Coordinates of C-alpha atoms and ligand atoms in Angstrom, one line a residue:
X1 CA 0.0 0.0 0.0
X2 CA 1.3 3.5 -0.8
X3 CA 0.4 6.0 2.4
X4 CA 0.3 9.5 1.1
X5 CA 1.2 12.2 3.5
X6 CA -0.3 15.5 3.5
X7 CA 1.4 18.2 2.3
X8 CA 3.5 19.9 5.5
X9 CA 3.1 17.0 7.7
X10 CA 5.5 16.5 9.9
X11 CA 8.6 14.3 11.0
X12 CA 6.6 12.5 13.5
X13 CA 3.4 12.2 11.8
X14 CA 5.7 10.2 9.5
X15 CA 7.0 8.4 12.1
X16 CA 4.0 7.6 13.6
X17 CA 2.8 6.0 10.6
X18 CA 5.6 4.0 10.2
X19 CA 5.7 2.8 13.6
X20 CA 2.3 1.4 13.4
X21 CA 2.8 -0.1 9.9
X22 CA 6.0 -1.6 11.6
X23 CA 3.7 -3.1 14.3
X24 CA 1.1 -4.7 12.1
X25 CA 3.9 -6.7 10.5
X26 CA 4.9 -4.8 7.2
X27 CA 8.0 -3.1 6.5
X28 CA 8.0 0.6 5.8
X29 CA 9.9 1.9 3.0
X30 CA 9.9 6.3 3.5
X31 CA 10.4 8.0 0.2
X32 CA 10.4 11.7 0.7
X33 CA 9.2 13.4 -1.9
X34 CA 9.7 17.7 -3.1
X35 CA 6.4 18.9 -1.5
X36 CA 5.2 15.4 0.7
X37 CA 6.5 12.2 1.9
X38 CA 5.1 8.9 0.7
X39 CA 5.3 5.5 2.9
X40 CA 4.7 1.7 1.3
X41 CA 4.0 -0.6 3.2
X42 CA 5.1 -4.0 1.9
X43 CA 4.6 -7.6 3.0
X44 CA 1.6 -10.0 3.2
X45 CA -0.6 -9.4 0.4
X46 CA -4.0 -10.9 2.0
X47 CA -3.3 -8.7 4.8
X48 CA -2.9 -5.5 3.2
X49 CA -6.5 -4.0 3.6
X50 CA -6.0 -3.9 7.5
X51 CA -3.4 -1.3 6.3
X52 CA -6.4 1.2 5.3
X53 CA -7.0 2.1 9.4
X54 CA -3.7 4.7 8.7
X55 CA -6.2 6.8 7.1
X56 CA -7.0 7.7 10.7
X57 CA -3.5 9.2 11.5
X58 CA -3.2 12.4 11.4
X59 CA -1.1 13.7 8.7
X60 CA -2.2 10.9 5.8
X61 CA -4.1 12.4 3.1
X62 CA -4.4 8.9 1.4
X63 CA -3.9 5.2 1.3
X64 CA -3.7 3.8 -1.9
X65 CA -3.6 0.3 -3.0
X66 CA 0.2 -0.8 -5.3
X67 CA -1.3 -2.7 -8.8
X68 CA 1.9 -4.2 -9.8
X69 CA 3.9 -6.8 -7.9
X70 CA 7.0 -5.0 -7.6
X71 CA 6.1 -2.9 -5.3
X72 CA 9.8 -0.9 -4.9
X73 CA 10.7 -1.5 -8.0
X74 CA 7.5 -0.1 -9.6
X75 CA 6.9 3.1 -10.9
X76 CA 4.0 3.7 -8.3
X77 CA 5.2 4.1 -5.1
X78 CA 8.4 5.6 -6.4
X79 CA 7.7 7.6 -9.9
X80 CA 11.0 9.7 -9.9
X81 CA 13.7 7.7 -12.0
X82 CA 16.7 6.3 -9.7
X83 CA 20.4 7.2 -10.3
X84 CA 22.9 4.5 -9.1
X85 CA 26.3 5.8 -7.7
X86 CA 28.9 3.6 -8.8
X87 CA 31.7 5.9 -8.0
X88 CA 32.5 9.6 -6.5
X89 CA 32.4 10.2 -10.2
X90 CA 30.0 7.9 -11.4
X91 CA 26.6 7.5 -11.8
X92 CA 24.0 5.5 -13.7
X93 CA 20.8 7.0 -14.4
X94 CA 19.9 10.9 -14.2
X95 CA 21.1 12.2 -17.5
X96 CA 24.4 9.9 -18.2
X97 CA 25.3 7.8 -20.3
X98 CA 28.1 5.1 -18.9
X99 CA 30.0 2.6 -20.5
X100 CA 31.1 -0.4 -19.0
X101 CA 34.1 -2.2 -20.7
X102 CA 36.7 -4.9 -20.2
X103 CA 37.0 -8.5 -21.1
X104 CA 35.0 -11.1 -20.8
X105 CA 37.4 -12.9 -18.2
X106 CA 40.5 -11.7 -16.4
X107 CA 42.9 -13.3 -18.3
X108 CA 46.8 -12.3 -17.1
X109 CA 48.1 -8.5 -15.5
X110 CA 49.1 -7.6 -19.2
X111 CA 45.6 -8.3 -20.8
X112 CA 43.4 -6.4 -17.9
X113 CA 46.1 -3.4 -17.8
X114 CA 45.7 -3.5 -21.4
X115 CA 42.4 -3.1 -21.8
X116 CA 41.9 -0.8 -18.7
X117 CA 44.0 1.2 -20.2
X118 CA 42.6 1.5 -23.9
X119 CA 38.7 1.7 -22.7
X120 CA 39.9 4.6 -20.0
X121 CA 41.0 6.5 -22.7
X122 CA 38.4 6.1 -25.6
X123 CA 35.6 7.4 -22.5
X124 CA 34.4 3.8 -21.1
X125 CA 33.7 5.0 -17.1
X126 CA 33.6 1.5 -15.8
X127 CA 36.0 -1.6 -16.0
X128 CA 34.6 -5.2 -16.5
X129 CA 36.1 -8.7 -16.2
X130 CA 35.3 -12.1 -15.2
X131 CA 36.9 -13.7 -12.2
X132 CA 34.0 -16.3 -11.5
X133 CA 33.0 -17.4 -14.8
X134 CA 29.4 -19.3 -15.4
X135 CA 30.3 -21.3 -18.3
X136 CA 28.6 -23.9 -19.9
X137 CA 31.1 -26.7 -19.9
X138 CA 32.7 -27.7 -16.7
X139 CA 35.9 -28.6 -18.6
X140 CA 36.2 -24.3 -19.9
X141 CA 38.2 -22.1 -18.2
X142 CA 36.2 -20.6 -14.9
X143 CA 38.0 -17.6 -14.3
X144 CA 41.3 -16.9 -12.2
X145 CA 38.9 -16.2 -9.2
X146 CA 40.9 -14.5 -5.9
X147 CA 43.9 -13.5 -8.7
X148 CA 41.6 -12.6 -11.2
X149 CA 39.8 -10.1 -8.3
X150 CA 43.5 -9.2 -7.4
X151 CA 43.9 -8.2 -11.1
X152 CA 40.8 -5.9 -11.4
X153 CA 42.2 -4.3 -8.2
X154 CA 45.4 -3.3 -9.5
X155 CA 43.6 -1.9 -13.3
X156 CA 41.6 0.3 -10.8
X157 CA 44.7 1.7 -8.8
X158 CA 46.1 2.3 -12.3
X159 CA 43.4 3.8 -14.0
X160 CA 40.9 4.9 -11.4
X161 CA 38.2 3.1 -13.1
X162 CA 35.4 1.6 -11.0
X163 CA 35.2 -1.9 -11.2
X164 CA 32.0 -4.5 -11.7
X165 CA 32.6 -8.3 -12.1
X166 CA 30.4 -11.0 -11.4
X167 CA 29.8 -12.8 -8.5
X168 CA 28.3 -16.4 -9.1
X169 CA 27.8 -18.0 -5.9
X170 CA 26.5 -17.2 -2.0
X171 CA 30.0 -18.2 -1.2
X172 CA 31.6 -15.5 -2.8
X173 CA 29.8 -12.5 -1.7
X174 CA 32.0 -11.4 0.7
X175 CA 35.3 -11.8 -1.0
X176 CA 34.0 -10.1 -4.2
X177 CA 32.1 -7.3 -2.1
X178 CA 35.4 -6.6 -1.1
X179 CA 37.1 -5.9 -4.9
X180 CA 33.9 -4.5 -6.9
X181 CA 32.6 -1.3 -6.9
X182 CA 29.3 -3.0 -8.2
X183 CA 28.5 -6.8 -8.1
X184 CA 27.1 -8.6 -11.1
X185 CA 24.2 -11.0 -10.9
X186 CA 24.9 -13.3 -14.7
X187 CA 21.9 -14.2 -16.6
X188 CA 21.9 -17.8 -15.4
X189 CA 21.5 -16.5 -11.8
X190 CA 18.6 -14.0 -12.3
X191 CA 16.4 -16.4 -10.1
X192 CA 19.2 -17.5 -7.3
X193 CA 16.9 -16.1 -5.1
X194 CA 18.8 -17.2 -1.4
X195 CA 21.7 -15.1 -3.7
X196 CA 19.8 -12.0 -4.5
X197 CA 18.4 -12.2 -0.7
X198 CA 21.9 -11.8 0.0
X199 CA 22.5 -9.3 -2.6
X200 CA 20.0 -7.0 -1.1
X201 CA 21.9 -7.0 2.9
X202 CA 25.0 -4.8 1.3
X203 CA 25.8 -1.5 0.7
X204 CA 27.1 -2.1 -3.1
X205 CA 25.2 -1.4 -6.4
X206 CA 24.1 -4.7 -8.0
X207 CA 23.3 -5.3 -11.5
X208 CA 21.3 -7.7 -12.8
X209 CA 21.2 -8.8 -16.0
X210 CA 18.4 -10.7 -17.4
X211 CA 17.8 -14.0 -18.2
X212 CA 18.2 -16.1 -20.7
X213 CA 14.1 -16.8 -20.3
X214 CA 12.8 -14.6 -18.3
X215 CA 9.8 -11.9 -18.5
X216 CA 10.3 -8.9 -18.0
X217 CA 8.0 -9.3 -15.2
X218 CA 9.8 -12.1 -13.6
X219 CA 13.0 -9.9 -14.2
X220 CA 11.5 -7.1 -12.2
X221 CA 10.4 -9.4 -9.4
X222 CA 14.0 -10.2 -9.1
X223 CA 15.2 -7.2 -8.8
X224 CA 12.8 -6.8 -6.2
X225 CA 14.1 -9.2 -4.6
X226 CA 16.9 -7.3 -4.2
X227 CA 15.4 -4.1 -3.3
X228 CA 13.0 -5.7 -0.6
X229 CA 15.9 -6.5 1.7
X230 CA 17.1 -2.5 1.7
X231 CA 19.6 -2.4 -1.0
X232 CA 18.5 0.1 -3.5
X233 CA 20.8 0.1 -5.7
X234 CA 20.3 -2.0 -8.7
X235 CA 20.9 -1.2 -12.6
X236 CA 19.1 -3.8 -14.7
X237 CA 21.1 -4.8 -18.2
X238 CA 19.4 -6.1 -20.9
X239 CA 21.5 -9.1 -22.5
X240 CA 19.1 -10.5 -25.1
X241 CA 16.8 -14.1 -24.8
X242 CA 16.6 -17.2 -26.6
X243 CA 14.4 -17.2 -29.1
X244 CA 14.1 -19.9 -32.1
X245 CA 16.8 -17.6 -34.0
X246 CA 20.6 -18.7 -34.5
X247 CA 21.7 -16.0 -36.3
X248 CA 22.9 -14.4 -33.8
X249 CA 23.9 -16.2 -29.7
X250 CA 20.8 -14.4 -28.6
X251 CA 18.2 -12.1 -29.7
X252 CA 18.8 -8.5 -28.1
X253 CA 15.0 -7.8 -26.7
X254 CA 15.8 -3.5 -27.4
X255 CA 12.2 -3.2 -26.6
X256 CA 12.2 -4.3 -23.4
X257 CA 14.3 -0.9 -22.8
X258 CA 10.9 1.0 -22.9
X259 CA 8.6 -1.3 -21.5
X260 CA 11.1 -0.7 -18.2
X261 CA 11.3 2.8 -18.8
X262 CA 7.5 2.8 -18.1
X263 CA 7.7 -0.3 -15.5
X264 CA 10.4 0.7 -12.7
X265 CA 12.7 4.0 -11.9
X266 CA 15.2 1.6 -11.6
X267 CA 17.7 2.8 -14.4
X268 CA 18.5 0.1 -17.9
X269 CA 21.7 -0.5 -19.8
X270 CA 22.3 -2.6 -22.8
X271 CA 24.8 -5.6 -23.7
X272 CA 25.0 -5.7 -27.1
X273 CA 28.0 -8.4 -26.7
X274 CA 26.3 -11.6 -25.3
X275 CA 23.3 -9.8 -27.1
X276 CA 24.3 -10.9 -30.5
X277 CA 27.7 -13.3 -29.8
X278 CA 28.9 -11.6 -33.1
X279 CA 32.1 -9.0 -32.8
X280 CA 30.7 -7.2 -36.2
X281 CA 27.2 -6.6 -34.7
X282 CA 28.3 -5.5 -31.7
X283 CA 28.4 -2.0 -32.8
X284 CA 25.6 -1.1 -34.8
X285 CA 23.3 -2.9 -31.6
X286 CA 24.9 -1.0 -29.5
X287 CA 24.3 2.2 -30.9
X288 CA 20.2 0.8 -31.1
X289 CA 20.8 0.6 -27.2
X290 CA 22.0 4.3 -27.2
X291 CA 19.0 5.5 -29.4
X292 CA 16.2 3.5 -27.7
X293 CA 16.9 5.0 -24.2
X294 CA 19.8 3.0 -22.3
X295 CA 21.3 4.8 -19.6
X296 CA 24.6 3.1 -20.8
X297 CA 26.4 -0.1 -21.6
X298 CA 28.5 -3.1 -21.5
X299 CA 30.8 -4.1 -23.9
X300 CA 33.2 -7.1 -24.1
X301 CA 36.6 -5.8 -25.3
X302 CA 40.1 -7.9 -25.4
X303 CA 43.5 -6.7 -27.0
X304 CA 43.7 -10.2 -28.3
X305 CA 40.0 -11.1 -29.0
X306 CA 41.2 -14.6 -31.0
X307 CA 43.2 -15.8 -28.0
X308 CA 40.3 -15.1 -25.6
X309 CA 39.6 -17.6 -22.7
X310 CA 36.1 -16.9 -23.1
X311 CA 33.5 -15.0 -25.6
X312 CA 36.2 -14.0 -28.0
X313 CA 34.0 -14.3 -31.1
X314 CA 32.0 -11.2 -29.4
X315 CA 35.0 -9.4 -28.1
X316 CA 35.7 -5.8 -29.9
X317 CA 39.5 -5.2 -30.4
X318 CA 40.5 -1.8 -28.8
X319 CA 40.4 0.1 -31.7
X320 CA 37.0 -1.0 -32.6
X321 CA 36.0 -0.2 -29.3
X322 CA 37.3 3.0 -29.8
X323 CA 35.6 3.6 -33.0
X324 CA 32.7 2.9 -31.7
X325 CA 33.0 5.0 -29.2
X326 CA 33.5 8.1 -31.6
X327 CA 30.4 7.5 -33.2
X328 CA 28.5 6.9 -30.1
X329 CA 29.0 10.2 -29.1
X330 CA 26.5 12.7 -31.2
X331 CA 24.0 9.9 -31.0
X332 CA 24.0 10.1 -27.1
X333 CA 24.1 14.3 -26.9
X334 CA 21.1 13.7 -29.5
X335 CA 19.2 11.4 -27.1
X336 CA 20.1 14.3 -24.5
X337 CA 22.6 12.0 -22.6
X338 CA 26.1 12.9 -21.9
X339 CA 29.0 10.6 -22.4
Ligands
PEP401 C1 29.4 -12.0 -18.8 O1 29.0 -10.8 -18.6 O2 30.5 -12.3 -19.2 C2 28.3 -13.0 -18.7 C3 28.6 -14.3 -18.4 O3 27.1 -12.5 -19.1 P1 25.6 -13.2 -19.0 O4 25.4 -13.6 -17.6 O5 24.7 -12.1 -19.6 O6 25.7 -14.4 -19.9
MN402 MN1 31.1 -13.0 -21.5

């Protein structure tokens, strides 16, 4: 339930309310707004009517039932559009445009420094790589794990690039809490939900990418997830689905960029790489990402890409990365995003 607050009421009206939402067994989730403060309620749904005695308080001028499912993720209790802080510099959501670029896995000191290096200075903000990889054959490289964190942390002392990599178990939390400036949730974890649980305890941006077959829907309910246990910090990326299409590794769903515009405040980037599996389409989708809305993206890019440990075939080279880059640039200014 959404409890409105009249206009000029005060710090412990608010309180108040919360207290006695607290006491009936919901959580309380304060989002203070320009000109009045708004409080959801969340927990049991069969319970939430009992909720409508707050209209008694003093101070509520409404209480309003939430449609959607996603109740913190939603656009309805929360209609103003979230910015992530990644960084003292950078932030996702709000008017920038940030790419996030590295390899798919951390490979060796030369290969991250490398690339750190090349993607700093063609305008990515954000430095990926791979130290816990979720690959389909048990017998394929799985990452350099602790060295492979170790890595990343010495390509952010050199270049001062945030970092994100992936975390792929409830085992590794803390350790890679620890290294990343934001933790990544992989497509075939979008429903770990005793992970995401976890997620949602620590003071780090998370972002989830979706999955290989999930809704959009059951995407936002994850994310939820997340938000439900007080971390609100989460950037959603777009990755593509399987369809029936082998053309390309998956098919980049670009329109579900919209649909979440309109769904959650939570803000949307774009990965054109697993999006398409193809180094040559990498480009032109990404730009699609820039023009349909994205508040950034993430790009697979190794100096080598035909010696890659993993997703090679997808990797840009650095100089098309920085090509891209270059023409990148007007598009974003045009779609009133700075880069
Ligand atoms: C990755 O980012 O390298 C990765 C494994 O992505 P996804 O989870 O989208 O497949
Ligand atoms: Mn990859």
């Amino acid at each position: 339930m959404i409890i409105v607050m009249k206009t000029g009421a005060g710090r412990e009206q608010v309180k108040a309310v919360v207290r006695h939402i607290e006491a009936m067994g919901f959580k309380a989730h304060v989002i203070h707004g320009e000109d009045r403060d708004v409080i959801g309620a969340i927990g049991h749904e069969k319970k939430k009517m009992d909720l409508m005695v707050l209209k008694t308080h003093e101070g509520v001028e409404s209480v309003i039932p939430i449609s959607k499912p996603y109740k913190l993720a939603g656009r309805e209790l929360k209609p103003k559009a979230s910015v992530v802080k990644i960084s003292p510099e950078v932030a996702v959501g709000g008017g920038s445009f940030v790419v996030m670029a590295g390899p798919c896995s951390v490979e060796s000191e030369e290969q991250i420094l490398k690339t750190a290096r090349a993607v700093k200075k063609s305008g990515a903000q954000v430095l990926r790589g791979g130290a816990y990889k979720p690959r389909t054959s048990p017998y394929d490289f799985q990452g350099l794990a602790e060295k492979g964190l170790k890595l990343l942390e010495t390509a952010r002392e050199v270049t001062g690039l945030p970092l994100i990599t992936e975390v792929l178990s409830q085992r590794d939390v803390e350790r890679v809490e620890r290294s990343a400036d934001v933790l990544q949730v992989g497509a075939r974890n979008v429903q770990n939900f005793a992970l995401l649980k976890e997620l949602g305890q620590l003071k780090k941006p998370v972002l989830l990418k979706r999955g290989m077959s999930t809704t959009i829907k059951e995407w936002l309910m994850s994310a939820e997830y997340i938000l439900s246990e007080g971390n609100h910090d989460v950037i959603l990326c777009e990755r593509g689905i399987r369809t029936f299409e082998t053309a390309t590794r998956n098919t980049l769903d670009l329109s579900a960029v919209p649909v979440l515009r309109e769904q959650t405040h939570l803000p949307v980037i774009v990965d054109p790489s697993h999006g398409t599996g193809v180094r040559d389409y990498v480009p032109p989708m990404a730009m699609a990402g820039a023009a349909v809305g994205a508040d950034g993206l993430m790009i697979e890019v190794h100096p080598t890409p035909e010696q890659a440990l993993s997703d090679g075939a997808q990797s840009l080279t650095l100089e098309m990365f920085s090509e891209m880059m270059e023409k990148l640039k007007p598009l974003v200014e045009l779609m009133g995003k700075h880069l």
